[in-house]
PDB file of C-alpha atoms in Angstrom:
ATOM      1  CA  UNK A   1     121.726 225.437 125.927  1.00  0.00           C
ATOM      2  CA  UNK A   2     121.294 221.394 125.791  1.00  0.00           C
ATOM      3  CA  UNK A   3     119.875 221.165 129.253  1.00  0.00           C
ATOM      4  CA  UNK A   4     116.997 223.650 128.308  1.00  0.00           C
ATOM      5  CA  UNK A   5     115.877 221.203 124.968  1.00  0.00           C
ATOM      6  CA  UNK A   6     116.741 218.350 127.220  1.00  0.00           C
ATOM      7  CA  UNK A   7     114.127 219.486 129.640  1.00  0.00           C
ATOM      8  CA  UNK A   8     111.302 219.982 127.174  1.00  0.00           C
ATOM      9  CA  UNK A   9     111.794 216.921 125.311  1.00  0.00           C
ATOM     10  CA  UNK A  10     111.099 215.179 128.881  1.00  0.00           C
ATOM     11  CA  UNK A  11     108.370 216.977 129.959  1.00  0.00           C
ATOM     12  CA  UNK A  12     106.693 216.414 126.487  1.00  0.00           C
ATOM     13  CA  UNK A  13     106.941 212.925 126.503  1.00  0.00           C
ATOM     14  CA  UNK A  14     105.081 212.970 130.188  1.00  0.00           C
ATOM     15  CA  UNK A  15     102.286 215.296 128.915  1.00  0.00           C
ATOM     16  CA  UNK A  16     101.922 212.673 126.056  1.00  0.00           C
ATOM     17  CA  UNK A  17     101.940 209.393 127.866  1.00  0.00           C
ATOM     18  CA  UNK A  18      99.315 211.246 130.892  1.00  0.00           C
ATOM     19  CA  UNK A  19      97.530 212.085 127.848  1.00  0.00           C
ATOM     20  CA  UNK A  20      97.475 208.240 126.186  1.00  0.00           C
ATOM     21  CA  UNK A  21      95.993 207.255 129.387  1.00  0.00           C
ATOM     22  CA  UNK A  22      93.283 209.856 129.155  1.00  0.00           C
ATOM     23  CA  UNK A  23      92.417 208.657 125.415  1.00  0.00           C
ATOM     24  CA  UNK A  24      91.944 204.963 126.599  1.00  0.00           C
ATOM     25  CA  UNK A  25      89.579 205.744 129.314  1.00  0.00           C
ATOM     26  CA  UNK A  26      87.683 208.551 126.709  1.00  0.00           C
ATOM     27  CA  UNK A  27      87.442 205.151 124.508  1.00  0.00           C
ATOM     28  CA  UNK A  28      86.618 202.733 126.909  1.00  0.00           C
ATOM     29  CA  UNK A  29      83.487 204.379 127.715  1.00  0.00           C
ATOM     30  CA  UNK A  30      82.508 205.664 124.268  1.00  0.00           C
ATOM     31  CA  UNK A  31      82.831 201.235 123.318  1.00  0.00           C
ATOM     32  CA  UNK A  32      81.746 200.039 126.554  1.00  0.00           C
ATOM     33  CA  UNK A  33      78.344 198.820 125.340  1.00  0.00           C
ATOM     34  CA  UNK A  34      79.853 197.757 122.136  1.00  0.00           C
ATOM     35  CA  UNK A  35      81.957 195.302 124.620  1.00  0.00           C
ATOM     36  CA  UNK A  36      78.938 194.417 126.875  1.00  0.00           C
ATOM     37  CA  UNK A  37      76.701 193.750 123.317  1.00  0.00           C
ATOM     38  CA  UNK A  38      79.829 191.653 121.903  1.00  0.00           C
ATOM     39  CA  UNK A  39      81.431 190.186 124.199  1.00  0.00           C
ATOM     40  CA  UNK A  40      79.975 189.201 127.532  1.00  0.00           C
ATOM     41  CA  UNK A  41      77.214 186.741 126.389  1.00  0.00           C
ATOM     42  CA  UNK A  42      80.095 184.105 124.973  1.00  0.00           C
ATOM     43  CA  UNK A  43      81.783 181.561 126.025  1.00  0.00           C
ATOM     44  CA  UNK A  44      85.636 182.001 127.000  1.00  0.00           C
ATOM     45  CA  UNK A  45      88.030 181.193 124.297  1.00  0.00           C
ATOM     46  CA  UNK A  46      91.072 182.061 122.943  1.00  0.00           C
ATOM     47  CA  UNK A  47      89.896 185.399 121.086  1.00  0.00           C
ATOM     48  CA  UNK A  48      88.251 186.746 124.338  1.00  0.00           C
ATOM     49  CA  UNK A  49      91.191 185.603 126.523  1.00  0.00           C
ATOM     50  CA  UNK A  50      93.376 187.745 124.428  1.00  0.00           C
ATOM     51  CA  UNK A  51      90.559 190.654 124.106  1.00  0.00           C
ATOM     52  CA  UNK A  52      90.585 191.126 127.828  1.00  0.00           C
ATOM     53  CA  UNK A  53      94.167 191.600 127.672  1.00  0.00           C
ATOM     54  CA  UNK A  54      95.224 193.419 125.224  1.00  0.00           C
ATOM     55  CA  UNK A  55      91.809 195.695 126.676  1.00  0.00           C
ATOM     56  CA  UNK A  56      92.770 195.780 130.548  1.00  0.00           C
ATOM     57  CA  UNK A  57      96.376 195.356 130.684  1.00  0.00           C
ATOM     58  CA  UNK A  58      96.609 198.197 128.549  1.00  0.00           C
ATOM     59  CA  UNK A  59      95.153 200.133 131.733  1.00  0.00           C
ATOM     60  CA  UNK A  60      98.074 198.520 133.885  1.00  0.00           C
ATOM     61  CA  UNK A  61     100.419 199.430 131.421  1.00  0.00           C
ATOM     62  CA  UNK A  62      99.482 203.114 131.243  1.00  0.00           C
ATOM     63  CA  UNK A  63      98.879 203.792 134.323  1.00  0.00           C
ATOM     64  CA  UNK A  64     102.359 202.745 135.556  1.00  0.00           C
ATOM     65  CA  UNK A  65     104.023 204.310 132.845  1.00  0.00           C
ATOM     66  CA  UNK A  66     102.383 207.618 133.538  1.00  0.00           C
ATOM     67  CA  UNK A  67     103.083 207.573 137.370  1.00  0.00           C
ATOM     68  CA  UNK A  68     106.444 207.232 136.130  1.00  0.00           C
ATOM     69  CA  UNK A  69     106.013 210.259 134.428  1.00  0.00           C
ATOM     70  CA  UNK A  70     104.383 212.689 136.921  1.00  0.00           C
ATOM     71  CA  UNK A  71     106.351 211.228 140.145  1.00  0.00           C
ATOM     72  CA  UNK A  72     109.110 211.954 141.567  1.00  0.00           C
ATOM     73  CA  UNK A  73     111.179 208.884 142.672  1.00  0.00           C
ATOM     74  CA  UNK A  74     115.152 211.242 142.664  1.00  0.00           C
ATOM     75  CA  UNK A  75     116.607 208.550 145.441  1.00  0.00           C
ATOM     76  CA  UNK A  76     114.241 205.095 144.872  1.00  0.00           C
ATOM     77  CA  UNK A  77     115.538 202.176 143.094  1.00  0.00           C
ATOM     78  CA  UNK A  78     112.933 201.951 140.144  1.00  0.00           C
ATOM     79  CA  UNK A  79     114.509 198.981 138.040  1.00  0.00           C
ATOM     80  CA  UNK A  80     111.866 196.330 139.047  1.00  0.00           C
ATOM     81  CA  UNK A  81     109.210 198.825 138.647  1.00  0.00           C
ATOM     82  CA  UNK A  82     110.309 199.669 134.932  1.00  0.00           C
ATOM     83  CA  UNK A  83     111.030 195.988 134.049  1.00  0.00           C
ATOM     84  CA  UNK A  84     107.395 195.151 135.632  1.00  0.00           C
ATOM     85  CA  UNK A  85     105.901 198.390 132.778  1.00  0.00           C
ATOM     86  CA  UNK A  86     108.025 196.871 130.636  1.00  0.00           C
ATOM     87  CA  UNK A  87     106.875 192.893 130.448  1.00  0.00           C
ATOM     88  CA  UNK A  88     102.950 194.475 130.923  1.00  0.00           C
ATOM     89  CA  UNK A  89     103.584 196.743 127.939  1.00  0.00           C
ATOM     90  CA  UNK A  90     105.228 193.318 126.137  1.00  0.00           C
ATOM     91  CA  UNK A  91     102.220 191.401 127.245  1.00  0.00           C
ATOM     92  CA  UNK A  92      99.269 193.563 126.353  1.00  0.00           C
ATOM     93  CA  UNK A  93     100.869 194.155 122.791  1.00  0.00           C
ATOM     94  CA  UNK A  94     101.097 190.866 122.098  1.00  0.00           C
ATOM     95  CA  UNK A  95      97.711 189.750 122.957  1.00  0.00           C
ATOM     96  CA  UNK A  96      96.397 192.399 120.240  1.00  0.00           C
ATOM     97  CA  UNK A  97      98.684 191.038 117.786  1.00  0.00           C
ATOM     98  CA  UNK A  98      97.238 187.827 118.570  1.00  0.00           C
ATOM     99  CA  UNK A  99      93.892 188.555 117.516  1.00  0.00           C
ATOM    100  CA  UNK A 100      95.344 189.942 114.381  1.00  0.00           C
ATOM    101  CA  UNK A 101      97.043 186.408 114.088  1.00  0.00           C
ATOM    102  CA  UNK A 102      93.486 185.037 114.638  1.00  0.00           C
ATOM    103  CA  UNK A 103      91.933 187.103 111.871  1.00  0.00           C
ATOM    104  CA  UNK A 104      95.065 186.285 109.424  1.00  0.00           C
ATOM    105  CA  UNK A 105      94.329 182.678 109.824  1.00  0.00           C
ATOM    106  CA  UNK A 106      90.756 182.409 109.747  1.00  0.00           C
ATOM    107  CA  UNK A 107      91.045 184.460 106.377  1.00  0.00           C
ATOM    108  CA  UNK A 108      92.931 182.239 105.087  1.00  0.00           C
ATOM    109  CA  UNK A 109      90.762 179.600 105.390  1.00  0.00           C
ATOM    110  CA  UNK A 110      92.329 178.453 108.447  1.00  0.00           C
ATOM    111  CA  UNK A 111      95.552 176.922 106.975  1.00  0.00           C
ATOM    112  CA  UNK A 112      97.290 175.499 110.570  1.00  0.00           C
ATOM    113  CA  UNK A 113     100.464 175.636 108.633  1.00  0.00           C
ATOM    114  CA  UNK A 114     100.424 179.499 108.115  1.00  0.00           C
ATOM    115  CA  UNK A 115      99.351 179.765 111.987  1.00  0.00           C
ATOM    116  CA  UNK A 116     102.316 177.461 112.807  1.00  0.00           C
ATOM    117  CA  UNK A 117     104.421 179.876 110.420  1.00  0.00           C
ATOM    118  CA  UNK A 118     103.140 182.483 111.587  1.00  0.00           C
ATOM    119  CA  UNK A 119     103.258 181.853 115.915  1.00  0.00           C
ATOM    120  CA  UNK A 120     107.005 181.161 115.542  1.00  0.00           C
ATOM    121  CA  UNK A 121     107.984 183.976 113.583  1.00  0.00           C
ATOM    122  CA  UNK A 122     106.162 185.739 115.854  1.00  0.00           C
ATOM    123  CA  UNK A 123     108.244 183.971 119.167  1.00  0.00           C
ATOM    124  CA  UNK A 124     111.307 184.456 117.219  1.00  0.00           C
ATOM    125  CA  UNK A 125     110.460 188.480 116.914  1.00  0.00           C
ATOM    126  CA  UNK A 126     110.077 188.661 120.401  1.00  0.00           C
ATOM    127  CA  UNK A 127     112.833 186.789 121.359  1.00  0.00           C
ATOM    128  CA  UNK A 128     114.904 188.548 119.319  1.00  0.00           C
ATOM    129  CA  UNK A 129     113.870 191.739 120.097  1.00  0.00           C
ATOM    130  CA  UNK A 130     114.340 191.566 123.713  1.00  0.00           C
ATOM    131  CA  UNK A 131     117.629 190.062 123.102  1.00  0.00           C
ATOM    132  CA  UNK A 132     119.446 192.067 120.932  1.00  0.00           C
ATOM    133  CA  UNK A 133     118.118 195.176 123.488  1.00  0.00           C
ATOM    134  CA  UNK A 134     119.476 193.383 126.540  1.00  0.00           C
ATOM    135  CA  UNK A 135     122.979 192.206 125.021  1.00  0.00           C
ATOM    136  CA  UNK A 136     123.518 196.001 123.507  1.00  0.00           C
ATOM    137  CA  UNK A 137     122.434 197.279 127.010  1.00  0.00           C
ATOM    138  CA  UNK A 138     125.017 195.383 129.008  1.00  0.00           C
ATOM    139  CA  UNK A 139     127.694 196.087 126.576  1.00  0.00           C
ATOM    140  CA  UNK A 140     130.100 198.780 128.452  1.00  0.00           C
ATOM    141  CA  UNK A 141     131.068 201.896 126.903  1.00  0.00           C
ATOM    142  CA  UNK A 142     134.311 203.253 125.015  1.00  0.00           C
ATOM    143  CA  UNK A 143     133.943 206.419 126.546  1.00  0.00           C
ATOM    144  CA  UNK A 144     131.397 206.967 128.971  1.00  0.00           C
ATOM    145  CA  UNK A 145     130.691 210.573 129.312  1.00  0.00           C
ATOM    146  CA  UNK A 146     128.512 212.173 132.614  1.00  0.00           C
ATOM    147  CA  UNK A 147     127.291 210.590 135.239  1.00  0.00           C
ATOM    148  CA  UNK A 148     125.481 207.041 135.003  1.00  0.00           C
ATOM    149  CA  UNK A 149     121.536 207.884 134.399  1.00  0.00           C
ATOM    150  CA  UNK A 150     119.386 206.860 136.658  1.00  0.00           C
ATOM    151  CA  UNK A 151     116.524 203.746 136.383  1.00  0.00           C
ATOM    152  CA  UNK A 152     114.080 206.539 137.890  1.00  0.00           C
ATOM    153  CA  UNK A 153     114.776 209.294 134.589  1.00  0.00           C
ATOM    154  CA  UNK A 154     111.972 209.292 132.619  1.00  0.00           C
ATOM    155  CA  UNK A 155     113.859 208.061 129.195  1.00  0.00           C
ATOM    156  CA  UNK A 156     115.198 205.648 127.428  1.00  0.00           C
ATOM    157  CA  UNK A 157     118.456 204.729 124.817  1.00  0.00           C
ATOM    158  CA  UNK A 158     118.496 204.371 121.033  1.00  0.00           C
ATOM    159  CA  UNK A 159     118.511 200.420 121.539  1.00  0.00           C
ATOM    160  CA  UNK A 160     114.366 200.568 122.038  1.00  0.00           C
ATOM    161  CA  UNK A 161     114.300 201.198 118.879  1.00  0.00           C
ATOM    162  CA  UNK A 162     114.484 197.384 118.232  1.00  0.00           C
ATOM    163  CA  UNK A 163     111.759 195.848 119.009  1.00  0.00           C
ATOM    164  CA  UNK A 164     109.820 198.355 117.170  1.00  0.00           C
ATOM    165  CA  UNK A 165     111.474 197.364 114.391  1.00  0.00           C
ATOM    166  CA  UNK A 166     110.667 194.384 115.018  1.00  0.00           C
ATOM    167  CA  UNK A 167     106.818 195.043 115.690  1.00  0.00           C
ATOM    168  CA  UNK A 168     106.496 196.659 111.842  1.00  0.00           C
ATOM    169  CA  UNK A 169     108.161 194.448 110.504  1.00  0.00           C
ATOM    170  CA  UNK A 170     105.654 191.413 111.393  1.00  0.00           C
ATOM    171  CA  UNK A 171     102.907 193.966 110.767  1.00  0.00           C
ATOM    172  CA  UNK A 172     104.210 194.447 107.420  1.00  0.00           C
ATOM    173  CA  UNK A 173     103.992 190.456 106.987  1.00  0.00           C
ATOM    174  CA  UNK A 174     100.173 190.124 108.062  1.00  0.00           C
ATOM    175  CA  UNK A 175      99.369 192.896 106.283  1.00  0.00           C
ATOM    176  CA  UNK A 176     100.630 191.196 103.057  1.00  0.00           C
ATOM    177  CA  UNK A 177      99.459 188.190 103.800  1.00  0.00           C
ATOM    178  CA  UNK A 178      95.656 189.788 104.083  1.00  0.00           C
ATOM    179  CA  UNK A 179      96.553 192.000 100.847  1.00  0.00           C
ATOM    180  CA  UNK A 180      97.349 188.600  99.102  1.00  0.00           C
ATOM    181  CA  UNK A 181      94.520 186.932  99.968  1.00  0.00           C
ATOM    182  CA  UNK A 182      91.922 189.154  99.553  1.00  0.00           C
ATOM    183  CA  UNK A 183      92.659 189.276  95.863  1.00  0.00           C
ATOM    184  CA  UNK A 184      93.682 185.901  94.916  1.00  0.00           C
ATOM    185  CA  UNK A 185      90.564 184.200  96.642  1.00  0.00           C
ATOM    186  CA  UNK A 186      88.162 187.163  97.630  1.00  0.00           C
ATOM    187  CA  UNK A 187      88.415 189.349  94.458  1.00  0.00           C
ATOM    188  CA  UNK A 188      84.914 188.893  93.372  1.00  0.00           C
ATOM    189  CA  UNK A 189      83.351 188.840  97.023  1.00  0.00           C
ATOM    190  CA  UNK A 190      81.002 191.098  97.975  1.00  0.00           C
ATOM    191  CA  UNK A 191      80.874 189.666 101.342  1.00  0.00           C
ATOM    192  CA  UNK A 192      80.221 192.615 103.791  1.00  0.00           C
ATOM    193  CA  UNK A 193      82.157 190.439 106.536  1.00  0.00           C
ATOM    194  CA  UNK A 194      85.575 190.215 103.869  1.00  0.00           C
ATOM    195  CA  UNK A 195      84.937 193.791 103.460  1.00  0.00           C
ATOM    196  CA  UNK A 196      85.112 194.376 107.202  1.00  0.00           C
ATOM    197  CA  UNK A 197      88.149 192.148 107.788  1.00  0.00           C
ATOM    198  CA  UNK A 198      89.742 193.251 105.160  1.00  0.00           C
ATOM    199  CA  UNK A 199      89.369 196.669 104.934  1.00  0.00           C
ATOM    200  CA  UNK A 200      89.540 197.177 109.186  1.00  0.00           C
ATOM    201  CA  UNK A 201      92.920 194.766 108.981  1.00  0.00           C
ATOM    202  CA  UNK A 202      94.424 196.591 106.515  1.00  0.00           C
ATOM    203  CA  UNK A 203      93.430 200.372 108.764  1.00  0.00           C
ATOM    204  CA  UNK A 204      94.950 198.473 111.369  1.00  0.00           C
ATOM    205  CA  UNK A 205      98.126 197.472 110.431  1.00  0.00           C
ATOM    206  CA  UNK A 206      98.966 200.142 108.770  1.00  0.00           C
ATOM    207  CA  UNK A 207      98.214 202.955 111.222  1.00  0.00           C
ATOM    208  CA  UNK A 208     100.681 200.603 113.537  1.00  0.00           C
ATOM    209  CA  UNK A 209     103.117 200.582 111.058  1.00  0.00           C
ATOM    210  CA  UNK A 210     103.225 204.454 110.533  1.00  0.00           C
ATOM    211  CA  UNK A 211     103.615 204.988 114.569  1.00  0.00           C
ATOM    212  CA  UNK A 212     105.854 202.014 114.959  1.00  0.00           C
ATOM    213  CA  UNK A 213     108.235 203.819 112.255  1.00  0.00           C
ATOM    214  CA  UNK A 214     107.364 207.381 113.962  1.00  0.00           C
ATOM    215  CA  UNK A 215     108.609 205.705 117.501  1.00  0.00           C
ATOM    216  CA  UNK A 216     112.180 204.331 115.956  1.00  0.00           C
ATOM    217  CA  UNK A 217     112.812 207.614 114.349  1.00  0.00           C
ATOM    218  CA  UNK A 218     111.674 209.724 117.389  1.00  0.00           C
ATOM    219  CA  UNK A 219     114.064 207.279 119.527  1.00  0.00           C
ATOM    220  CA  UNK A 220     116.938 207.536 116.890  1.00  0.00           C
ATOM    221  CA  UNK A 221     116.834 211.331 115.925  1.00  0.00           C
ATOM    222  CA  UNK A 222     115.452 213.235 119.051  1.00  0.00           C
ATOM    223  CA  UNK A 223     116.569 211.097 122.358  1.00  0.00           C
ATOM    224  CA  UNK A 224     115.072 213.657 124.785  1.00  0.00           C
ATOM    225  CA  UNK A 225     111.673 213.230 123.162  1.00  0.00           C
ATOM    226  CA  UNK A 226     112.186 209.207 123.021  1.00  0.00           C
ATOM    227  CA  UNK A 227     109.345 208.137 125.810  1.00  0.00           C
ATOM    228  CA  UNK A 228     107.021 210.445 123.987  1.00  0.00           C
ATOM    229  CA  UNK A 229     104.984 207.395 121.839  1.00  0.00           C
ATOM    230  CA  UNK A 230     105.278 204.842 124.657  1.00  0.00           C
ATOM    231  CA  UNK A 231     102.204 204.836 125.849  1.00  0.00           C
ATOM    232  CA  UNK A 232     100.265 206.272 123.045  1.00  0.00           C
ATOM    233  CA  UNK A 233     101.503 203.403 120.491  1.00  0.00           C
ATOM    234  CA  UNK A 234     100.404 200.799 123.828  1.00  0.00           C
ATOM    235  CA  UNK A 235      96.878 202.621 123.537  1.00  0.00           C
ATOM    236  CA  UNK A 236      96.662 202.662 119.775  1.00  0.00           C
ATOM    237  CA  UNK A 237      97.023 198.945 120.021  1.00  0.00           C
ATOM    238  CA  UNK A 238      94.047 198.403 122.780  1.00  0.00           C
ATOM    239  CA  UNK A 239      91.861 200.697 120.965  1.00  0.00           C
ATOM    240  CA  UNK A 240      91.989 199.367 117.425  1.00  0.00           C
ATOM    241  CA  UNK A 241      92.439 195.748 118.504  1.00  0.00           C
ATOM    242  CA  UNK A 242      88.963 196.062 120.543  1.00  0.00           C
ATOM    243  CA  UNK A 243      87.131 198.061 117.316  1.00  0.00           C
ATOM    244  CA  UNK A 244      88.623 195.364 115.068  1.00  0.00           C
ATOM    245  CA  UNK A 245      86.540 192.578 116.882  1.00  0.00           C
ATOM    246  CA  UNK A 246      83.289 194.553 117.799  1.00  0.00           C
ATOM    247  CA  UNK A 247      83.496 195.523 114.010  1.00  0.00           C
ATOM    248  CA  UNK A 248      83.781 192.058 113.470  1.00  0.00           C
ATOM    249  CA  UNK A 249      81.368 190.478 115.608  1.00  0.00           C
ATOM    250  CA  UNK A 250      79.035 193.085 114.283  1.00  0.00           C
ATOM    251  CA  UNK A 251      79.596 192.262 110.635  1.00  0.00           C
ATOM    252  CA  UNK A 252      78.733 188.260 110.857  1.00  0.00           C
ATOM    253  CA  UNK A 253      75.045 188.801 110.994  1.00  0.00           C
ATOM    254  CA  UNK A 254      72.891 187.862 108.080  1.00  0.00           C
ATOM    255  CA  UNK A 255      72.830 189.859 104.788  1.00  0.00           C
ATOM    256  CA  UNK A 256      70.619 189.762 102.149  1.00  0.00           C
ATOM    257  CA  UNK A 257      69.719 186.044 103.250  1.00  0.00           C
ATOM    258  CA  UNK A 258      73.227 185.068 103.476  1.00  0.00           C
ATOM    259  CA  UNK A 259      76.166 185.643 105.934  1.00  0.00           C
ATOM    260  CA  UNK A 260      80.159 184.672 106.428  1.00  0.00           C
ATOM    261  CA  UNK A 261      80.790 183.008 109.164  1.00  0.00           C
ATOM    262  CA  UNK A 262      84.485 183.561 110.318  1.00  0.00           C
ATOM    263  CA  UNK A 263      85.308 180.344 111.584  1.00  0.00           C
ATOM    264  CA  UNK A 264      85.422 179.239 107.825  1.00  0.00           C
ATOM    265  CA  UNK A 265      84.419 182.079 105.569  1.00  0.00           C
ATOM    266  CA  UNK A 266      82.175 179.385 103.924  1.00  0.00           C
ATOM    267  CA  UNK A 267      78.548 181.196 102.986  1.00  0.00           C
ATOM    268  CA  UNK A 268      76.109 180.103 105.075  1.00  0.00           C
ATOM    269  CA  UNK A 269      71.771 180.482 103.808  1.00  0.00           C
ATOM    270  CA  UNK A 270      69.189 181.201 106.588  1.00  0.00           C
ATOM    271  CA  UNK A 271      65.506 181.267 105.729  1.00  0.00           C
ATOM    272  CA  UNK A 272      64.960 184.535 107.375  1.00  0.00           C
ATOM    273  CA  UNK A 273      66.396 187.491 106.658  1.00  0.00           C
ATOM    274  CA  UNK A 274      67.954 189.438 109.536  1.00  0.00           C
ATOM    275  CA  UNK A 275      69.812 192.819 109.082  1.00  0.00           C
ATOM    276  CA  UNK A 276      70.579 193.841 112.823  1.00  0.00           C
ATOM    277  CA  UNK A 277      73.566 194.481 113.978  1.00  0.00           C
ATOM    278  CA  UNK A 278      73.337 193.996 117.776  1.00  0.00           C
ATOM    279  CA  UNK A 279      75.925 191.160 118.245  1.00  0.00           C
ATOM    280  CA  UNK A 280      72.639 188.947 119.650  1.00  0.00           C
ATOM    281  CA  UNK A 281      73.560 185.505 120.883  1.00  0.00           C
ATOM    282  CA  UNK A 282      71.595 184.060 117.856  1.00  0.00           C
ATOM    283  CA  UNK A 283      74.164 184.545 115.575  1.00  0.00           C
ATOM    284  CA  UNK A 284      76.547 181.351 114.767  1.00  0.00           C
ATOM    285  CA  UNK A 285      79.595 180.998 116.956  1.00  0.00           C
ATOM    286  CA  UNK A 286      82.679 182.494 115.179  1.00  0.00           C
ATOM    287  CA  UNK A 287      86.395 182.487 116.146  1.00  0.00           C
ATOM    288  CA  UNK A 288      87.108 186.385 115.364  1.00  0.00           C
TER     289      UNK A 288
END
């Protein structure tokens, strides 16, 4: 009776990573003007370099993993293939945690020794991650039981769990690092930018959080059913990492005469008062 729950656990996980990659494209459209309005009109830096990834990467990333879900590959040799999903998957989340990295330091007024703190915790995360996943992996078994599984089944051991753990974890830190800050300096701000960062930080983080903990005890508890958040935490990433910064770019446009700009989150006067919020090239350069 195991092979039965086996069998639906597997299949469930495919049907959920085919349907991650239908979600991304859904939202890629529904934001595509948002993107064209926001981004295309400015000049390459370090937040768009890490937009485009963590936006079109996550495409790679999802579409390999679900080909690897709905093909059949019995007598292939799919180990380069998965560590290829694998380092894309890496890649494209860590280019939306650098954004939130971005916004964490430019809310804190920039402080380079926080963004030094923070970039090598952040290395040592990874690193550690992928470490402790590869030694466990190689170690051999007491007692192996059944034959060896192959690089082609569509599933994956308890030791992914890691860098999962990993991922909240450093979520939890920006998270209360933004929490901190928003009430020891911003308390009395009624700054519709420090709302926005704020506020769409806080959404952020913690809606990775909740399906960062959902993926280690999906992994832990139900093995059959452990590939079933791989792409859908990827996509959750993508998404809210691109609304973050359109919401953003949208929000540092003049108010009532004044505005934030995010390079500093200094207030800036104008002597017109503007209230659009079409991301127009007219608006000060910011970081985020």
């Amino acid at each position: 009776m195991v092979a039965p729950m086996i069998n639906t656990g597997v299949q469930t996980a495919k049907y959920c990573n085919v349907a991650g990659l239908g979600v991304l494209i859904f939202d890629y459209f529904l934001t595509f003007g948002a993107e064209v309005r926001c981004t295309w009109n400015r000049r390459w830096d370090t937040v768009r370099v890490l937009f485009v990834i963590s936006r079109y990467m996550a495409f790679l990333a999802a579409g390999m993993t679900s080909y690897a879900a709905i093909a059949t590959r019995a007598n292939e040799n799919c180990l380069h293939f998965s560590q290829t999903t694998n380092a894309i998957h890496i890649i494209t989340i860590v280019a939306a945690e650098g954004l939130l990295i971005i916004r964490t330091y430019a809310f804190w007024r920039q402080s380079k020794k926080l963004l030094a703190v923070l970039l090598v915790l952040g290395a040592i995360c990874i690193a550690c991650a992928v470490s402790i996943k590869q030694v466990i992996n190689n170690l051999p078994l007491p007692n192996p039981s059944g034959p060896p599984s192959s690089d082609c089944t569509f599933d994956t051991s308890r030791t992914s769990a890691v860098p999962y753990g990993f991922l909240a974890a450093y979520e939890l830190l920006l998270m209360s690092l933004t929490v901190f800050k928003r009430y020891q300096d911003y308390r009395d701000s009624n700054s519709h930018l420090v709302r926005a960062v704020f506020q769409g930080g806080v959404r952020y983080m913690t809606a990775i959080i909740f399906v960062s903990v959902a993926n280690i005890l999906i992994i832990c508890v139900v093995v059959s059913y452990s590939e079933m958040m791989d792409v859908p935490q990827l996509v959750l990433h993508s998404m809210l990492a691109s609304r973050i910064l359109f919401n953003l770019r949208e929000s540092d446009q003049r108010m009532d005469g004044t505005t934030l700009q995010m390079s500093a989150f200094r207030p800036v006067w104008y002597n017109q008062r503007n209230t659009s919020l079409d991301c127009s090239d007219n608006i000060p350069h910011q970081n985020v």
